[in-house]
PDB file of C-alpha atoms in Angstrom:
ATOM      1  CA  MET J1199      18.913 -61.807  18.649  1.00 71.00           C
ATOM      2  CA  ILE J1200      17.534 -58.324  19.419  1.00 83.00           C
ATOM      3  CA  LEU J1201      19.115 -56.943  16.244  1.00 83.00           C
ATOM      4  CA  GLY J1202      17.238 -59.480  14.130  1.00 86.00           C
ATOM      5  CA  ILE J1203      13.886 -58.700  15.748  1.00 89.00           C
ATOM      6  CA  VAL J1204      14.294 -54.919  15.539  1.00 90.00           C
ATOM      7  CA  SER J1205      15.503 -55.052  11.921  1.00 93.00           C
ATOM      8  CA  ALA J1206      12.568 -57.215  10.879  1.00 91.00           C
ATOM      9  CA  LEU J1207      10.093 -54.864  12.537  1.00 89.00           C
ATOM     10  CA  VAL J1208      11.723 -51.854  10.847  1.00 90.00           C
ATOM     11  CA  ALA J1209      11.497 -53.614   7.470  1.00 90.00           C
ATOM     12  CA  VAL J1210       7.844 -54.543   7.938  1.00 88.00           C
ATOM     13  CA  VAL J1211       6.909 -51.038   9.130  1.00 85.00           C
ATOM     14  CA  GLY J1212       8.718 -49.685   6.079  1.00 82.00           C
ATOM     15  CA  GLY J1213       6.692 -52.081   3.936  1.00 83.00           C
ATOM     16  CA  VAL J1214       3.435 -50.801   5.406  1.00 80.00           C
ATOM     17  CA  LEU J1215       4.602 -47.256   4.740  1.00 73.00           C
ATOM     18  CA  GLY J1216       5.522 -48.141   1.172  1.00 70.00           C
ATOM     19  CA  SER J1217       2.194 -49.838   0.489  1.00 66.00           C
ATOM     20  CA  GLY J1218       0.252 -46.752   1.544  1.00 66.00           C
ATOM     21  CA  ALA J1219      -2.194 -49.061   3.297  1.00 62.00           C
ATOM     22  CA  VAL J1220      -2.180 -47.040   6.522  1.00 64.00           C
ATOM     23  CA  ILE J1221       0.063 -43.991   6.005  1.00 65.00           C
ATOM     24  CA  GLY J1222       2.467 -42.867   3.346  1.00 67.00           C
ATOM     25  CA  THR J1223       2.213 -42.890  -0.422  1.00 75.00           C
ATOM     26  CA  PRO J1224       2.177 -46.161  -2.388  1.00 80.00           C
ATOM     27  CA  ILE J1225       5.512 -46.779  -4.094  1.00 83.00           C
ATOM     28  CA  ALA J1226       3.808 -46.712  -7.507  1.00 80.00           C
ATOM     29  CA  GLU J1227       2.700 -43.138  -6.845  1.00 81.00           C
ATOM     30  CA  ALA J1228       5.813 -41.856  -5.069  1.00 79.00           C
ATOM     31  CA  ALA J1229       8.580 -39.992  -6.913  1.00 78.00           C
ATOM     32  CA  ASP J1230       6.070 -38.801  -9.516  1.00 81.00           C
ATOM     33  CA  GLY J1231       5.250 -42.377 -10.488  1.00 84.00           C
ATOM     34  CA  ALA J1232       8.815 -43.174 -11.581  1.00 84.00           C
ATOM     35  CA  LEU J1233       8.499 -46.692 -10.159  1.00 88.00           C
ATOM     36  CA  SER J1234       4.982 -47.525 -11.318  1.00 88.00           C
ATOM     37  CA  ALA J1235       4.195 -50.701 -13.243  1.00 87.00           C
ATOM     38  CA  THR J1236       3.960 -48.789 -16.523  1.00 87.00           C
ATOM     39  CA  ALA J1237       6.817 -46.301 -16.061  1.00 87.00           C
ATOM     40  CA  THR J1238       9.411 -48.339 -17.993  1.00 91.00           C
ATOM     41  CA  LEU J1239       9.594 -51.433 -20.170  1.00 93.00           C
ATOM     42  CA  ALA J1240      11.486 -53.303 -17.415  1.00 93.00           C
ATOM     43  CA  ALA J1241       8.818 -52.741 -14.741  1.00 93.00           C
ATOM     44  CA  PRO J1242       6.806 -55.787 -13.591  1.00 95.00           C
ATOM     45  CA  ALA J1243       3.007 -55.506 -13.722  1.00 94.00           C
ATOM     46  CA  GLY J1244       1.287 -54.511 -10.483  1.00 88.00           C
ATOM     47  CA  PRO J1245       0.308 -57.979  -9.153  1.00 93.00           C
ATOM     48  CA  ALA J1246       3.985 -59.000  -9.101  1.00 95.00           C
ATOM     49  CA  PHE J1247       4.512 -56.893  -5.990  1.00 93.00           C
ATOM     50  CA  SER J1248       2.264 -59.163  -3.929  1.00 92.00           C
ATOM     51  CA  ILE J1249       5.401 -61.257  -3.404  1.00 96.00           C
ATOM     52  CA  TRP J1250       6.410 -58.731  -0.756  1.00 94.00           C
ATOM     53  CA  SER J1251       3.711 -60.159   1.521  1.00 93.00           C
ATOM     54  CA  VAL J1252       5.467 -63.535   1.398  1.00 96.00           C
ATOM     55  CA  ILE J1253       8.902 -61.991   1.915  1.00 97.00           C
ATOM     56  CA  TYR J1254       7.795 -59.868   4.872  1.00 95.00           C
ATOM     57  CA  LEU J1255       6.106 -62.879   6.456  1.00 96.00           C
ATOM     58  CA  GLY J1256       9.362 -64.768   6.002  1.00 96.00           C
ATOM     59  CA  LEU J1257      11.354 -61.952   7.617  1.00 97.00           C
ATOM     60  CA  LEU J1258       9.102 -61.993  10.659  1.00 96.00           C
ATOM     61  CA  ALA J1259       9.337 -65.786  10.856  1.00 96.00           C
ATOM     62  CA  TYR J1260      13.125 -65.532  10.639  1.00 96.00           C
ATOM     63  CA  ALA J1261      13.197 -62.943  13.434  1.00 95.00           C
ATOM     64  CA  VAL J1262      11.359 -65.377  15.691  1.00 95.00           C
ATOM     65  CA  TRP J1263      13.409 -68.377  14.558  1.00 93.00           C
ATOM     66  CA  GLN J1264      16.828 -66.793  15.152  1.00 94.00           C
ATOM     67  CA  ALA J1265      15.726 -65.693  18.637  1.00 93.00           C
ATOM     68  CA  LEU J1266      14.983 -69.247  19.830  1.00 93.00           C
ATOM     69  CA  PRO J1267      17.450 -70.627  22.394  1.00 90.00           C
ATOM     70  CA  ALA J1268      18.801 -73.327  20.073  1.00 87.00           C
ATOM     71  CA  GLN J1269      19.433 -70.786  17.307  1.00 88.00           C
ATOM     72  CA  GLN J1270      21.155 -68.401  19.687  1.00 87.00           C
ATOM     73  CA  ARG J1271      23.788 -71.113  20.095  1.00 87.00           C
ATOM     74  CA  SER J1272      23.994 -71.736  16.348  1.00 90.00           C
ATOM     75  CA  THR J1273      27.267 -70.785  14.644  1.00 91.00           C
ATOM     76  CA  ARG J1274      25.388 -70.396  11.368  1.00 93.00           C
ATOM     77  CA  GLN J1275      22.916 -67.902  12.793  1.00 92.00           C
ATOM     78  CA  ARG J1276      25.674 -65.995  14.559  1.00 93.00           C
ATOM     79  CA  ILE J1277      27.424 -65.494  11.207  1.00 95.00           C
ATOM     80  CA  LEU J1278      24.190 -64.567   9.417  1.00 96.00           C
ATOM     81  CA  ARG J1279      22.590 -62.151  11.892  1.00 94.00           C
ATOM     82  CA  ARG J1280      24.387 -58.923  11.012  1.00 95.00           C
ATOM     83  CA  PRO J1281      24.379 -59.322   7.199  1.00 97.00           C
ATOM     84  CA  ILE J1282      20.696 -60.255   7.339  1.00 97.00           C
ATOM     85  CA  ALA J1283      19.919 -57.260   9.555  1.00 96.00           C
ATOM     86  CA  ALA J1284      21.665 -55.044   6.995  1.00 97.00           C
ATOM     87  CA  THR J1285      19.353 -56.307   4.232  1.00 97.00           C
ATOM     88  CA  MET J1286      16.256 -55.507   6.269  1.00 96.00           C
ATOM     89  CA  LEU J1287      17.436 -52.040   7.256  1.00 96.00           C
ATOM     90  CA  LEU J1288      18.446 -51.240   3.664  1.00 96.00           C
ATOM     91  CA  ASN J1289      15.003 -52.316   2.499  1.00 95.00           C
ATOM     92  CA  ALA J1290      13.389 -49.834   4.867  1.00 94.00           C
ATOM     93  CA  ALA J1291      15.887 -47.157   3.792  1.00 94.00           C
ATOM     94  CA  TRP J1292      14.959 -47.725   0.137  1.00 95.00           C
ATOM     95  CA  ILE J1293      11.276 -47.155   0.874  1.00 92.00           C
ATOM     96  CA  LEU J1294      12.019 -43.954   2.772  1.00 90.00           C
ATOM     97  CA  VAL J1295      14.240 -42.660  -0.050  1.00 92.00           C
ATOM     98  CA  VAL J1296      11.518 -43.344  -2.633  1.00 91.00           C
ATOM     99  CA  GLN J1297       8.927 -41.665  -0.426  1.00 88.00           C
ATOM    100  CA  TRP J1298      11.298 -38.698  -0.364  1.00 88.00           C
ATOM    101  CA  GLY J1299      11.250 -38.701  -4.168  1.00 87.00           C
ATOM    102  CA  ARG J1300      14.972 -39.316  -4.690  1.00 91.00           C
ATOM    103  CA  VAL J1301      15.135 -41.825  -7.556  1.00 93.00           C
ATOM    104  CA  PHE J1302      18.910 -41.777  -8.048  1.00 94.00           C
ATOM    105  CA  LEU J1303      19.499 -42.306  -4.340  1.00 96.00           C
ATOM    106  CA  SER J1304      17.038 -45.209  -4.477  1.00 95.00           C
ATOM    107  CA  VAL J1305      19.320 -46.822  -7.095  1.00 97.00           C
ATOM    108  CA  VAL J1306      22.295 -46.464  -4.754  1.00 97.00           C
ATOM    109  CA  VAL J1307      20.346 -48.042  -1.885  1.00 97.00           C
ATOM    110  CA  ILE J1308      18.897 -50.917  -3.906  1.00 97.00           C
ATOM    111  CA  VAL J1309      22.318 -51.786  -5.340  1.00 98.00           C
ATOM    112  CA  ALA J1310      23.631 -51.882  -1.765  1.00 98.00           C
ATOM    113  CA  LEU J1311      20.651 -54.068  -0.820  1.00 98.00           C
ATOM    114  CA  LEU J1312      21.342 -56.436  -3.715  1.00 98.00           C
ATOM    115  CA  ALA J1313      25.005 -56.654  -2.722  1.00 98.00           C
ATOM    116  CA  SER J1314      24.118 -57.388   0.912  1.00 98.00           C
ATOM    117  CA  LEU J1315      21.684 -60.112  -0.179  1.00 98.00           C
ATOM    118  CA  ALA J1316      24.409 -61.611  -2.363  1.00 98.00           C
ATOM    119  CA  VAL J1317      26.635 -61.746   0.721  1.00 98.00           C
ATOM    120  CA  VAL J1318      23.876 -63.492   2.693  1.00 98.00           C
ATOM    121  CA  PHE J1319      23.331 -65.943  -0.162  1.00 98.00           C
ATOM    122  CA  SER J1320      27.036 -66.799  -0.255  1.00 97.00           C
ATOM    123  CA  LEU J1321      27.051 -67.317   3.514  1.00 97.00           C
ATOM    124  CA  LEU J1322      24.040 -69.624   3.278  1.00 96.00           C
ATOM    125  CA  ILE J1323      25.949 -71.742   0.767  1.00 95.00           C
ATOM    126  CA  ARG J1324      29.236 -71.718   2.692  1.00 94.00           C
ATOM    127  CA  HIS J1325      27.552 -72.467   6.029  1.00 92.00           C
ATOM    128  CA  PRO J1326      24.935 -75.161   5.427  1.00 87.00           C
ATOM    129  CA  ILE J1327      22.199 -75.989   7.906  1.00 82.00           C
ATOM    130  CA  GLU J1328      23.450 -77.626  11.070  1.00 77.00           C
ATOM    131  CA  ARG J1329      21.748 -81.010  11.192  1.00 74.00           C
ATOM    132  CA  THR J1330      20.069 -81.376  14.572  1.00 71.00           C
ATOM    133  CA  SER J1331      16.617 -82.801  13.882  1.00 73.00           C
ATOM    134  CA  SER J1332      14.560 -83.252  10.740  1.00 80.00           C
ATOM    135  CA  ALA J1333      11.993 -80.730  11.991  1.00 80.00           C
ATOM    136  CA  ALA J1334      14.614 -78.063  12.751  1.00 82.00           C
ATOM    137  CA  THR J1335      16.288 -78.679   9.404  1.00 88.00           C
ATOM    138  CA  ALA J1336      12.990 -78.248   7.566  1.00 90.00           C
ATOM    139  CA  VAL J1337      12.163 -75.016   9.398  1.00 91.00           C
ATOM    140  CA  ASP J1338      15.622 -73.554   8.811  1.00 93.00           C
ATOM    141  CA  THR J1339      15.440 -74.496   5.134  1.00 93.00           C
ATOM    142  CA  VAL J1340      12.141 -72.662   4.667  1.00 95.00           C
ATOM    143  CA  VAL J1341      12.543 -69.742   7.071  1.00 96.00           C
ATOM    144  CA  THR J1342      16.199 -68.864   6.463  1.00 96.00           C
ATOM    145  CA  ASP J1343      17.272 -70.232   3.081  1.00 97.00           C
ATOM    146  CA  GLY J1344      13.821 -69.954   1.524  1.00 97.00           C
ATOM    147  CA  THR J1345      13.084 -66.425   2.701  1.00 97.00           C
ATOM    148  CA  PHE J1346      16.414 -64.940   1.703  1.00 98.00           C
ATOM    149  CA  GLY J1347      16.466 -66.820  -1.573  1.00 98.00           C
ATOM    150  CA  LEU J1348      13.104 -65.291  -2.485  1.00 98.00           C
ATOM    151  CA  TYR J1349      14.337 -61.916  -1.266  1.00 98.00           C
ATOM    152  CA  LEU J1350      17.469 -62.071  -3.466  1.00 98.00           C
ATOM    153  CA  GLY J1351      15.615 -63.176  -6.593  1.00 98.00           C
ATOM    154  CA  TRP J1352      13.001 -60.456  -6.287  1.00 98.00           C
ATOM    155  CA  VAL J1353      15.506 -57.688  -5.521  1.00 98.00           C
ATOM    156  CA  THR J1354      17.464 -58.754  -8.623  1.00 97.00           C
ATOM    157  CA  ILE J1355      14.547 -57.901 -10.916  1.00 97.00           C
ATOM    158  CA  ALA J1356      13.643 -54.897  -8.740  1.00 96.00           C
ATOM    159  CA  THR J1357      17.142 -53.501  -9.264  1.00 97.00           C
ATOM    160  CA  VAL J1358      16.734 -53.802 -13.029  1.00 95.00           C
ATOM    161  CA  ALA J1359      13.414 -51.948 -12.818  1.00 94.00           C
ATOM    162  CA  ASN J1360      14.842 -49.310 -10.470  1.00 96.00           C
ATOM    163  CA  VAL J1361      17.820 -48.492 -12.684  1.00 94.00           C
ATOM    164  CA  SER J1362      15.500 -48.282 -15.694  1.00 92.00           C
ATOM    165  CA  ALA J1363      13.196 -45.956 -13.754  1.00 92.00           C
ATOM    166  CA  TRP J1364      16.090 -43.659 -12.883  1.00 93.00           C
ATOM    167  CA  LEU J1365      17.210 -43.489 -16.505  1.00 91.00           C
ATOM    168  CA  ALA J1366      13.659 -42.665 -17.595  1.00 88.00           C
ATOM    169  CA  ALA J1367      13.399 -40.018 -14.876  1.00 86.00           C
ATOM    170  CA  THR J1368      16.515 -38.320 -16.244  1.00 85.00           C
ATOM    171  CA  GLY J1369      14.787 -38.012 -19.611  1.00 79.00           C
ATOM    172  CA  TRP J1370      16.754 -40.790 -21.319  1.00 73.00           C
ATOM    173  CA  THR J1371      14.535 -42.495 -23.899  1.00 66.00           C
ATOM    174  CA  GLY J1372      16.991 -43.698 -26.536  1.00 62.00           C
ATOM    175  CA  GLY J1373      16.923 -47.406 -27.326  1.00 64.00           C
ATOM    176  CA  ALA J1374      14.305 -48.228 -24.692  1.00 78.00           C
ATOM    177  CA  SER J1375      13.410 -51.567 -26.280  1.00 90.00           C
ATOM    178  CA  LEU J1376      17.045 -52.551 -26.718  1.00 90.00           C
ATOM    179  CA  TRP J1377      17.794 -51.546 -23.123  1.00 90.00           C
ATOM    180  CA  GLY J1378      14.836 -53.597 -21.943  1.00 92.00           C
ATOM    181  CA  VAL J1379      16.047 -56.675 -23.798  1.00 95.00           C
ATOM    182  CA  VAL J1380      19.623 -56.273 -22.563  1.00 94.00           C
ATOM    183  CA  VAL J1381      18.755 -55.880 -18.871  1.00 94.00           C
ATOM    184  CA  LEU J1382      16.329 -58.808 -18.962  1.00 96.00           C
ATOM    185  CA  VAL J1383      18.958 -61.028 -20.540  1.00 97.00           C
ATOM    186  CA  VAL J1384      21.408 -59.919 -17.833  1.00 96.00           C
ATOM    187  CA  ALA J1385      18.806 -60.744 -15.153  1.00 97.00           C
ATOM    188  CA  ALA J1386      18.391 -64.225 -16.630  1.00 97.00           C
ATOM    189  CA  LEU J1387      22.170 -64.752 -16.677  1.00 97.00           C
ATOM    190  CA  VAL J1388      22.352 -63.666 -13.035  1.00 97.00           C
ATOM    191  CA  GLY J1389      19.616 -66.186 -12.231  1.00 97.00           C
ATOM    192  CA  LEU J1390      21.549 -68.979 -13.933  1.00 97.00           C
ATOM    193  CA  PHE J1391      24.745 -67.942 -12.145  1.00 97.00           C
ATOM    194  CA  LEU J1392      22.995 -68.087  -8.761  1.00 97.00           C
ATOM    195  CA  ALA J1393      21.648 -71.525  -9.638  1.00 97.00           C
ATOM    196  CA  ARG J1394      25.093 -72.703 -10.700  1.00 96.00           C
ATOM    197  CA  VAL J1395      26.926 -71.590  -7.565  1.00 96.00           C
ATOM    198  CA  SER J1396      24.190 -72.962  -5.296  1.00 95.00           C
ATOM    199  CA  ASN J1397      23.713 -76.325  -7.035  1.00 94.00           C
ATOM    200  CA  GLY J1398      20.198 -75.452  -8.103  1.00 93.00           C
ATOM    201  CA  ARG J1399      18.695 -73.772  -5.052  1.00 96.00           C
ATOM    202  CA  ILE J1400      15.148 -72.986  -6.099  1.00 96.00           C
ATOM    203  CA  ALA J1401      13.873 -70.048  -4.005  1.00 97.00           C
ATOM    204  CA  GLN J1402      15.739 -67.255  -5.801  1.00 98.00           C
ATOM    205  CA  ALA J1403      14.787 -68.764  -9.170  1.00 98.00           C
ATOM    206  CA  LEU J1404      11.106 -68.781  -8.225  1.00 98.00           C
ATOM    207  CA  SER J1405      11.001 -65.096  -7.289  1.00 98.00           C
ATOM    208  CA  LEU J1406      13.172 -63.965 -10.197  1.00 98.00           C
ATOM    209  CA  SER J1407      11.045 -65.962 -12.651  1.00 98.00           C
ATOM    210  CA  TRP J1408       7.925 -64.539 -11.025  1.00 98.00           C
ATOM    211  CA  GLY J1409       9.185 -60.998 -11.581  1.00 97.00           C
ATOM    212  CA  LEU J1410      10.244 -61.704 -15.165  1.00 98.00           C
ATOM    213  CA  ALA J1411       6.889 -63.312 -15.949  1.00 97.00           C
ATOM    214  CA  TRP J1412       5.072 -60.215 -14.722  1.00 97.00           C
ATOM    215  CA  VAL J1413       7.351 -58.006 -16.825  1.00 97.00           C
ATOM    216  CA  ALA J1414       6.224 -60.133 -19.773  1.00 97.00           C
ATOM    217  CA  GLN J1415       2.574 -59.740 -18.825  1.00 96.00           C
ATOM    218  CA  GLY J1416       2.936 -55.980 -18.524  1.00 95.00           C
ATOM    219  CA  ARG J1417       4.557 -55.638 -21.945  1.00 95.00           C
ATOM    220  CA  LEU J1418       2.279 -58.071 -23.794  1.00 95.00           C
ATOM    221  CA  ALA J1419      -1.081 -57.184 -22.270  1.00 93.00           C
ATOM    222  CA  GLY J1420      -0.653 -54.019 -20.210  1.00 75.00           C
ATOM    223  CA  GLU J1421      -0.602 -50.314 -20.980  1.00 81.00           C
ATOM    224  CA  ASN J1422       3.087 -50.002 -21.865  1.00 88.00           C
ATOM    225  CA  LEU J1423       3.222 -52.526 -24.714  1.00 92.00           C
ATOM    226  CA  ASP J1424       6.389 -53.861 -26.328  1.00 94.00           C
ATOM    227  CA  THR J1425       6.222 -57.305 -27.932  1.00 95.00           C
ATOM    228  CA  VAL J1426       9.980 -57.794 -28.182  1.00 96.00           C
ATOM    229  CA  VAL J1427      10.621 -56.959 -24.528  1.00 96.00           C
ATOM    230  CA  GLY J1428       7.566 -58.963 -23.471  1.00 96.00           C
ATOM    231  CA  TRP J1429       8.665 -62.169 -25.176  1.00 97.00           C
ATOM    232  CA  THR J1430      12.238 -61.656 -24.016  1.00 97.00           C
ATOM    233  CA  ALA J1431      10.973 -61.460 -20.421  1.00 98.00           C
ATOM    234  CA  ALA J1432       8.837 -64.585 -20.887  1.00 98.00           C
ATOM    235  CA  LEU J1433      11.773 -66.507 -22.335  1.00 98.00           C
ATOM    236  CA  ALA J1434      14.065 -65.243 -19.566  1.00 98.00           C
ATOM    237  CA  ALA J1435      11.612 -66.452 -16.904  1.00 98.00           C
ATOM    238  CA  ALA J1436      11.479 -69.902 -18.489  1.00 98.00           C
ATOM    239  CA  VAL J1437      15.258 -70.100 -18.877  1.00 98.00           C
ATOM    240  CA  VAL J1438      15.865 -69.221 -15.213  1.00 98.00           C
ATOM    241  CA  LEU J1439      13.320 -71.707 -13.903  1.00 97.00           C
ATOM    242  CA  VAL J1440      14.149 -74.607 -16.233  1.00 97.00           C
ATOM    243  CA  GLY J1441      17.889 -74.001 -15.990  1.00 97.00           C
ATOM    244  CA  THR J1442      17.757 -73.984 -12.185  1.00 97.00           C
ATOM    245  CA  LEU J1443      15.731 -77.192 -12.074  1.00 96.00           C
ATOM    246  CA  ALA J1444      18.186 -78.873 -14.463  1.00 96.00           C
ATOM    247  CA  LEU J1445      21.147 -77.835 -12.321  1.00 94.00           C
ATOM    248  CA  ARG J1446      19.318 -79.045  -9.216  1.00 94.00           C
ATOM    249  CA  VAL J1447      18.713 -82.489 -10.728  1.00 93.00           C
ATOM    250  CA  THR J1448      22.300 -82.697 -11.931  1.00 91.00           C
ATOM    251  CA  ALA J1449      23.645 -81.786  -8.470  1.00 84.00           C
ATOM    252  CA  ARG J1450      21.473 -84.434  -6.811  1.00 84.00           C
ATOM    253  CA  GLN J1451      22.616 -87.076  -9.282  1.00 82.00           C
ATOM    254  CA  ARG J1452      26.247 -86.251  -8.517  1.00 79.00           C
ATOM    255  CA  ARG J1453      25.586 -86.675  -4.796  1.00 68.00           C
TER     256      ARG J1453
END
């Protein structure tokens, strides 16, 4: 219980630091701008990052939810607490590493974050919500499954952008458009895989599609233009969203 609350507060404080709203340097300006919206072809346009407000709100809501007496007795929450705490602490660590200007180390941390979120996602699937009341089920669906689904989908596209930023920071410029197309296709395939193993869970598809759509906007109408990458991102966003919805309908029909 305490671990969940402390981890959420650390993550949110890290988010404030990373936004530069009170102290610290905005992520887009840290590390010599390596992670700005125009640094690479795989970077989402600036407004995409507003999704963090929703994710951080969800993390705080989860911290409160898992601390309630009924959830303290929940087997599901007992299994989830430590892996979820790891995701929140790694998120704060990533922000600190970027503020420190270490782009390669930020790749290491975000890959670890993505892996930890994948573990949480698998646990959410393997340990479904314990049916107690319709109200509790609805809250758990939104606060736990919804929050960490959004978190996973967004970190998937963020990892793509982060790796691309590191490569650019090393001076690698060869085949930038081809690299952009390849990593966006991989992101779409990951989105479809997550939909397949979860029978069409929608939260991770929404955030991944959101990120892909803003990559498209940045390449088609922003400063760092690339029509091929832009349309690939737009198509990838549509494929993830439509494919997930189709798998969701199919799973419901089977049930």
